Amino acid sequence: MADDRQYHLKLGGNAAAHVDAYFEYRKIVGEDDDGKLFTPEEYEHYKKTVVPKRMKNRLFVSWTSPNGMDCKLIGPETPCFCTHRYKQHKTDFDVLPEERPILLPCRVKGCRCRSYHYVPLNGSQPIRCQCKHFADDHSETQPYKCKKGCGKCVGFKSSFTCSCTQPTYVHETLVETKEEREARGHPVGYDVPYAAMGGLTGFSSLADGYMRLDDSGMGVPDDEFLNRPIGADDHPFLRMHASTLNQLEGGGGGRRGQITSGEVDQLSDQMSHLKRPGETDMDFYERRYQERQKAEKARARGAIGYKPAVKPSKRTAPRK
């Protein structure tokens, strides 16, 4: 039987502040409270003892291609080969280990994962090994052998191709310190108190490597790329207005920088329907409305010899 009862919750004026405080607590503490909230005293002690070490000894984790590009920057929710998330692994160290590679074992009870190991997804589905079984059908310990009784599988190896055009098996999960990352010329962002941030340094870190325009991805485009002519690979909006933009820049007809005042007026009319920089939606629609009103009045005065295609119909007053 369905429950048709309605519940009315009344929240105080500071309810939003409490929600924000909880999210801040969860980002700082992560999984260290084992599911039981710290008391205010324990929380303050945690922030005084753990956070300074975390900010000093932060580790940056990325999934890197052979050419040095960080194809994937690991965050708190990024899953490991063992199916547990990065925030469920050991990420805080009182003293950074000297041996390399740095191991980040899983802290989930019963999991045998010795270190965080990223494996990409095919959309929302796990990728397949060359033995035709999924990644989660393999052991969480190296060499990640198949658990389906597959005798020919000597370890997980997928031919799935990354967006960088390189196969998965040539990538590596790289764990590095701040100094090591700076030596590679990759951004490190700001020191933050949040747990298990991995390689995230900003919103652009959520994009794949080939889409990021910083040193960890494709890099900043050069002037030749930015100033190239509009082609078939550009945005449809640019392709639609390519001729107008070329004329406005003086690139039409080989007369760069030699545009007459009449041509400027014509181009201005062509681009009047475009939204101007800093113009709000309301201002844009109001300006377009005023332009149409002005044009209709000019046509009514015969300023441009306007002849309506259809004569306006005469409306008779309704009979009483």
PDB file of N, CA and C in Angstrom, residues 79-143:
ATOM      1  N   PRO A  79      37.514   6.154  -9.522  1.00  0.00           N
ATOM      2  CA  PRO A  79      37.649   4.757  -9.075  1.00  0.00           C
ATOM      3  C   PRO A  79      39.005   4.166  -9.437  1.00  0.00           C
ATOM      4  N   CYS A  80      39.418   3.208  -8.625  1.00  0.00           N
ATOM      5  CA  CYS A  80      40.654   2.461  -8.820  1.00  0.00           C
ATOM      6  C   CYS A  80      40.323   1.149  -9.536  1.00  0.00           C
ATOM      7  N   PHE A  81      41.347   0.426  -9.916  1.00  0.00           N
ATOM      8  CA  PHE A  81      41.145  -0.898 -10.513  1.00  0.00           C
ATOM      9  C   PHE A  81      40.417  -1.822  -9.543  1.00  0.00           C
ATOM     10  N   CYS A  82      40.592  -1.594  -8.251  1.00  0.00           N
ATOM     11  CA  CYS A  82      39.931  -2.424  -7.240  1.00  0.00           C
ATOM     12  C   CYS A  82      38.476  -2.017  -7.028  1.00  0.00           C
ATOM     13  N   THR A  83      37.972  -1.063  -7.805  1.00  0.00           N
ATOM     14  CA  THR A  83      36.604  -0.535  -7.801  1.00  0.00           C
ATOM     15  C   THR A  83      36.345   0.442  -6.662  1.00  0.00           C
ATOM     16  N   HIS A  84      37.307   0.622  -5.743  1.00  0.00           N
ATOM     17  CA  HIS A  84      37.141   1.626  -4.694  1.00  0.00           C
ATOM     18  C   HIS A  84      37.689   2.976  -5.171  1.00  0.00           C
ATOM     19  N   ARG A  85      37.205   4.043  -4.576  1.00  0.00           N
ATOM     20  CA  ARG A  85      37.559   5.377  -5.037  1.00  0.00           C
ATOM     21  C   ARG A  85      38.897   5.822  -4.452  1.00  0.00           C
ATOM     22  N   TYR A  86      39.437   6.867  -5.079  1.00  0.00           N
ATOM     23  CA  TYR A  86      40.749   7.349  -4.653  1.00  0.00           C
ATOM     24  C   TYR A  86      40.725   7.814  -3.198  1.00  0.00           C
ATOM     25  N   LYS A  87      39.626   8.418  -2.743  1.00  0.00           N
ATOM     26  CA  LYS A  87      39.545   8.911  -1.377  1.00  0.00           C
ATOM     27  C   LYS A  87      39.535   7.776  -0.357  1.00  0.00           C
ATOM     28  N   GLN A  88      39.315   6.537  -0.808  1.00  0.00           N
ATOM     29  CA  GLN A  88      39.329   5.383   0.085  1.00  0.00           C
ATOM     30  C   GLN A  88      40.711   4.748   0.179  1.00  0.00           C
ATOM     31  N   HIS A  89      41.705   5.370  -0.434  1.00  0.00           N
ATOM     32  CA  HIS A  89      43.086   4.912  -0.366  1.00  0.00           C
ATOM     33  C   HIS A  89      43.890   5.824   0.569  1.00  0.00           C
ATOM     34  N   LYS A  90      45.060   5.376   0.934  1.00  0.00           N
ATOM     35  CA  LYS A  90      45.923   6.183   1.779  1.00  0.00           C
ATOM     36  C   LYS A  90      46.484   7.331   0.952  1.00  0.00           C
ATOM     37  N   THR A  91      46.181   8.564   1.360  1.00  0.00           N
ATOM     38  CA  THR A  91      46.628   9.732   0.602  1.00  0.00           C
ATOM     39  C   THR A  91      47.412  10.727   1.450  1.00  0.00           C
ATOM     40  N   ASP A  92      47.377  10.571   2.782  1.00  0.00           N
ATOM     41  CA  ASP A  92      48.086  11.494   3.669  1.00  0.00           C
ATOM     42  C   ASP A  92      49.292  10.808   4.284  1.00  0.00           C
ATOM     43  N   PHE A  93      50.414  11.507   4.306  1.00  0.00           N
ATOM     44  CA  PHE A  93      51.653  10.984   4.870  1.00  0.00           C
ATOM     45  C   PHE A  93      52.252  12.033   5.803  1.00  0.00           C
ATOM     46  N   ASP A  94      52.694  11.572   6.986  1.00  0.00           N
ATOM     47  CA  ASP A  94      53.418  12.474   7.883  1.00  0.00           C
ATOM     48  C   ASP A  94      54.763  12.865   7.278  1.00  0.00           C
ATOM     49  N   VAL A  95      55.420  11.881   6.665  1.00  0.00           N
ATOM     50  CA  VAL A  95      56.689  12.107   5.975  1.00  0.00           C
ATOM     51  C   VAL A  95      56.592  11.419   4.622  1.00  0.00           C
ATOM     52  N   LEU A  96      56.938  12.112   3.562  1.00  0.00           N
ATOM     53  CA  LEU A  96      56.855  11.527   2.233  1.00  0.00           C
ATOM     54  C   LEU A  96      57.842  10.378   2.085  1.00  0.00           C
ATOM     55  N   PRO A  97      57.407   9.239   1.560  1.00  0.00           N
ATOM     56  CA  PRO A  97      58.332   8.107   1.377  1.00  0.00           C
ATOM     57  C   PRO A  97      59.398   8.429   0.330  1.00  0.00           C
ATOM     58  N   GLU A  98      60.560   7.829   0.512  1.00  0.00           N
ATOM     59  CA  GLU A  98      61.664   8.064  -0.407  1.00  0.00           C
ATOM     60  C   GLU A  98      61.674   7.096  -1.574  1.00  0.00           C
ATOM     61  N   GLU A  99      61.109   5.897  -1.398  1.00  0.00           N
ATOM     62  CA  GLU A  99      61.129   4.917  -2.484  1.00  0.00           C
ATOM     63  C   GLU A  99      60.126   5.306  -3.564  1.00  0.00           C
ATOM     64  N   ARG A 100      60.436   4.896  -4.784  1.00  0.00           N
ATOM     65  CA  ARG A 100      59.584   5.162  -5.933  1.00  0.00           C
ATOM     66  C   ARG A 100      59.311   3.853  -6.662  1.00  0.00           C
ATOM     67  N   PRO A 101      58.105   3.613  -7.140  1.00  0.00           N
ATOM     68  CA  PRO A 101      56.947   4.513  -7.063  1.00  0.00           C
ATOM     69  C   PRO A 101      56.325   4.553  -5.670  1.00  0.00           C
ATOM     70  N   ILE A 102      55.632   5.635  -5.367  1.00  0.00           N
ATOM     71  CA  ILE A 102      54.947   5.786  -4.083  1.00  0.00           C
ATOM     72  C   ILE A 102      53.669   4.952  -4.104  1.00  0.00           C
ATOM     73  N   LEU A 103      53.516   4.075  -3.127  1.00  0.00           N
ATOM     74  CA  LEU A 103      52.355   3.190  -3.068  1.00  0.00           C
ATOM     75  C   LEU A 103      51.244   3.819  -2.236  1.00  0.00           C
ATOM     76  N   LEU A 104      50.019   3.723  -2.744  1.00  0.00           N
ATOM     77  CA  LEU A 104      48.840   4.257  -2.054  1.00  0.00           C
ATOM     78  C   LEU A 104      47.858   3.112  -1.843  1.00  0.00           C
ATOM     79  N   PRO A 105      48.018   2.301  -0.784  1.00  0.00           N
ATOM     80  CA  PRO A 105      47.167   1.119  -0.591  1.00  0.00           C
ATOM     81  C   PRO A 105      45.730   1.488  -0.266  1.00  0.00           C
ATOM     82  N   CYS A 106      44.833   0.578  -0.615  1.00  0.00           N
ATOM     83  CA  CYS A 106      43.412   0.768  -0.321  1.00  0.00           C
ATOM     84  C   CYS A 106      43.160   0.512   1.162  1.00  0.00           C
ATOM     85  N   ARG A 107      42.302   1.347   1.768  1.00  0.00           N
ATOM     86  CA  ARG A 107      42.016   1.232   3.197  1.00  0.00           C
ATOM     87  C   ARG A 107      40.711   0.501   3.481  1.00  0.00           C
ATOM     88  N   VAL A 108      40.007   0.044   2.441  1.00  0.00           N
ATOM     89  CA  VAL A 108      38.759  -0.686   2.646  1.00  0.00           C
ATOM     90  C   VAL A 108      39.083  -2.076   3.190  1.00  0.00           C
ATOM     91  N   LYS A 109      38.376  -2.480   4.227  1.00  0.00           N
ATOM     92  CA  LYS A 109      38.632  -3.753   4.878  1.00  0.00           C
ATOM     93  C   LYS A 109      38.405  -4.908   3.909  1.00  0.00           C
ATOM     94  N   GLY A 110      39.379  -5.775   3.793  1.00  0.00           N
ATOM     95  CA  GLY A 110      39.281  -6.942   2.937  1.00  0.00           C
ATOM     96  C   GLY A 110      39.814  -6.738   1.534  1.00  0.00           C
ATOM     97  N   CYS A 111      40.108  -5.501   1.169  1.00  0.00           N
ATOM     98  CA  CYS A 111      40.621  -5.249  -0.175  1.00  0.00           C
ATOM     99  C   CYS A 111      42.135  -5.470  -0.189  1.00  0.00           C
ATOM    100  N   ARG A 112      42.640  -6.172  -1.190  1.00  0.00           N
ATOM    101  CA  ARG A 112      44.057  -6.511  -1.276  1.00  0.00           C
ATOM    102  C   ARG A 112      44.834  -5.559  -2.186  1.00  0.00           C
ATOM    103  N   CYS A 113      44.225  -4.476  -2.577  1.00  0.00           N
ATOM    104  CA  CYS A 113      44.875  -3.509  -3.466  1.00  0.00           C
ATOM    105  C   CYS A 113      46.064  -2.869  -2.747  1.00  0.00           C
ATOM    106  N   ARG A 114      47.253  -3.007  -3.333  1.00  0.00           N
ATOM    107  CA  ARG A 114      48.477  -2.500  -2.714  1.00  0.00           C
ATOM    108  C   ARG A 114      48.759  -1.044  -3.069  1.00  0.00           C
ATOM    109  N   SER A 115      48.174  -0.568  -4.147  1.00  0.00           N
ATOM    110  CA  SER A 115      48.384   0.821  -4.535  1.00  0.00           C
ATOM    111  C   SER A 115      47.323   1.232  -5.545  1.00  0.00           C
ATOM    112  N   TYR A 116      46.981   2.500  -5.515  1.00  0.00           N
ATOM    113  CA  TYR A 116      45.961   3.010  -6.428  1.00  0.00           C
ATOM    114  C   TYR A 116      46.417   2.819  -7.876  1.00  0.00           C
ATOM    115  N   HIS A 117      45.508   2.303  -8.700  1.00  0.00           N
ATOM    116  CA  HIS A 117      45.819   2.048 -10.107  1.00  0.00           C
ATOM    117  C   HIS A 117      44.591   2.411 -10.927  1.00  0.00           C
ATOM    118  N   TYR A 118      44.733   3.449 -11.744  1.00  0.00           N
ATOM    119  CA  TYR A 118      43.583   3.918 -12.529  1.00  0.00           C
ATOM    120  C   TYR A 118      43.380   3.053 -13.765  1.00  0.00           C
ATOM    121  N   VAL A 119      42.117   2.806 -14.085  1.00  0.00           N
ATOM    122  CA  VAL A 119      41.754   2.117 -15.323  1.00  0.00           C
ATOM    123  C   VAL A 119      40.598   2.905 -15.935  1.00  0.00           C
ATOM    124  N   PRO A 120      40.686   3.277 -17.207  1.00  0.00           N
ATOM    125  CA  PRO A 120      39.646   4.118 -17.817  1.00  0.00           C
ATOM    126  C   PRO A 120      38.350   3.353 -18.038  1.00  0.00           C
ATOM    127  N   LEU A 121      37.315   4.093 -18.347  1.00  0.00           N
ATOM    128  CA  LEU A 121      36.010   3.527 -18.652  1.00  0.00           C
ATOM    129  C   LEU A 121      35.692   3.770 -20.126  1.00  0.00           C
ATOM    130  N   ASN A 122      34.904   2.895 -20.680  1.00  0.00           N
ATOM    131  CA  ASN A 122      34.384   3.077 -22.027  1.00  0.00           C
ATOM    132  C   ASN A 122      32.973   3.639 -21.895  1.00  0.00           C
ATOM    133  N   GLY A 123      32.883   4.956 -21.830  1.00  0.00           N
ATOM    134  CA  GLY A 123      31.616   5.592 -21.484  1.00  0.00           C
ATOM    135  C   GLY A 123      31.363   5.407 -20.003  1.00  0.00           C
ATOM    136  N   SER A 124      30.331   4.657 -19.670  1.00  0.00           N
ATOM    137  CA  SER A 124      30.049   4.329 -18.265  1.00  0.00           C
ATOM    138  C   SER A 124      30.349   2.862 -17.958  1.00  0.00           C
ATOM    139  N   GLN A 125      30.874   2.129 -18.930  1.00  0.00           N
ATOM    140  CA  GLN A 125      31.124   0.707 -18.761  1.00  0.00           C
ATOM    141  C   GLN A 125      32.621   0.438 -18.600  1.00  0.00           C
ATOM    142  N   PRO A 126      32.988  -0.596 -17.831  1.00  0.00           N
ATOM    143  CA  PRO A 126      34.416  -0.960 -17.727  1.00  0.00           C
ATOM    144  C   PRO A 126      34.935  -1.492 -19.050  1.00  0.00           C
ATOM    145  N   ILE A 127      36.209  -1.290 -19.287  1.00  0.00           N
ATOM    146  CA  ILE A 127      36.809  -1.772 -20.534  1.00  0.00           C
ATOM    147  C   ILE A 127      37.135  -3.265 -20.402  1.00  0.00           C
ATOM    148  N   ARG A 128      37.355  -3.905 -21.535  1.00  0.00           N
ATOM    149  CA  ARG A 128      37.634  -5.337 -21.571  1.00  0.00           C
ATOM    150  C   ARG A 128      39.129  -5.598 -21.738  1.00  0.00           C
ATOM    151  N   CYS A 129      39.537  -6.703 -21.154  1.00  0.00           N
ATOM    152  CA  CYS A 129      40.895  -7.190 -21.339  1.00  0.00           C
ATOM    153  C   CYS A 129      40.966  -7.924 -22.682  1.00  0.00           C
ATOM    154  N   GLN A 130      42.174  -8.256 -23.111  1.00  0.00           N
ATOM    155  CA  GLN A 130      42.323  -9.025 -24.335  1.00  0.00           C
ATOM    156  C   GLN A 130      41.768 -10.436 -24.201  1.00  0.00           C
ATOM    157  N   CYS A 131      41.488 -10.854 -22.956  1.00  0.00           N
ATOM    158  CA  CYS A 131      40.838 -12.147 -22.739  1.00  0.00           C
ATOM    159  C   CYS A 131      39.316 -12.044 -22.824  1.00  0.00           C
ATOM    160  N   LYS A 132      38.807 -10.839 -23.186  1.00  0.00           N
ATOM    161  CA  LYS A 132      37.392 -10.572 -23.422  1.00  0.00           C
ATOM    162  C   LYS A 132      36.580 -10.360 -22.146  1.00  0.00           C
ATOM    163  N   HIS A 133      37.226 -10.401 -20.973  1.00  0.00           N
ATOM    164  CA  HIS A 133      36.505 -10.164 -19.733  1.00  0.00           C
ATOM    165  C   HIS A 133      36.725  -8.719 -19.275  1.00  0.00           C
ATOM    166  N   PHE A 134      35.779  -8.222 -18.470  1.00  0.00           N
ATOM    167  CA  PHE A 134      35.843  -6.843 -18.013  1.00  0.00           C
ATOM    168  C   PHE A 134      36.962  -6.657 -16.990  1.00  0.00           C
ATOM    169  N   ALA A 135      37.285  -5.385 -16.743  1.00  0.00           N
ATOM    170  CA  ALA A 135      38.356  -5.080 -15.792  1.00  0.00           C
ATOM    171  C   ALA A 135      37.997  -5.551 -14.379  1.00  0.00           C
ATOM    172  N   ASP A 136      36.719  -5.421 -13.986  1.00  0.00           N
ATOM    173  CA  ASP A 136      36.334  -5.837 -12.635  1.00  0.00           C
ATOM    174  C   ASP A 136      36.225  -7.352 -12.490  1.00  0.00           C
ATOM    175  N   ASP A 137      36.490  -8.099 -13.569  1.00  0.00           N
ATOM    176  CA  ASP A 137      36.563  -9.561 -13.486  1.00  0.00           C
ATOM    177  C   ASP A 137      37.981 -10.042 -13.202  1.00  0.00           C
ATOM    178  N   HIS A 138      38.888  -9.119 -12.939  1.00  0.00           N
ATOM    179  CA  HIS A 138      40.289  -9.452 -12.703  1.00  0.00           C
ATOM    180  C   HIS A 138      40.664  -9.177 -11.249  1.00  0.00           C
ATOM    181  N   SER A 139      41.742  -9.760 -10.826  1.00  0.00           N
ATOM    182  CA  SER A 139      42.222  -9.576  -9.448  1.00  0.00           C
ATOM    183  C   SER A 139      42.707  -8.145  -9.252  1.00  0.00           C
ATOM    184  N   GLU A 140      42.566  -7.648  -8.022  1.00  0.00           N
ATOM    185  CA  GLU A 140      42.983  -6.282  -7.727  1.00  0.00           C
ATOM    186  C   GLU A 140      44.473  -6.165  -7.424  1.00  0.00           C
ATOM    187  N   THR A 141      45.183  -7.265  -7.476  1.00  0.00           N
ATOM    188  CA  THR A 141      46.626  -7.245  -7.242  1.00  0.00           C
ATOM    189  C   THR A 141      47.361  -7.538  -8.551  1.00  0.00           C
ATOM    190  N   GLN A 142      48.528  -6.945  -8.673  1.00  0.00           N
ATOM    191  CA  GLN A 142      49.325  -7.175  -9.885  1.00  0.00           C
ATOM    192  C   GLN A 142      49.690  -8.653 -10.024  1.00  0.00           C
ATOM    193  N   PRO A 143      49.725  -9.161 -11.248  1.00  0.00           N
ATOM    194  CA  PRO A 143      49.516  -8.491 -12.548  1.00  0.00           C
ATOM    195  C   PRO A 143      48.061  -8.442 -12.992  1.00  0.00           C
TER     196      PRO A 143
END
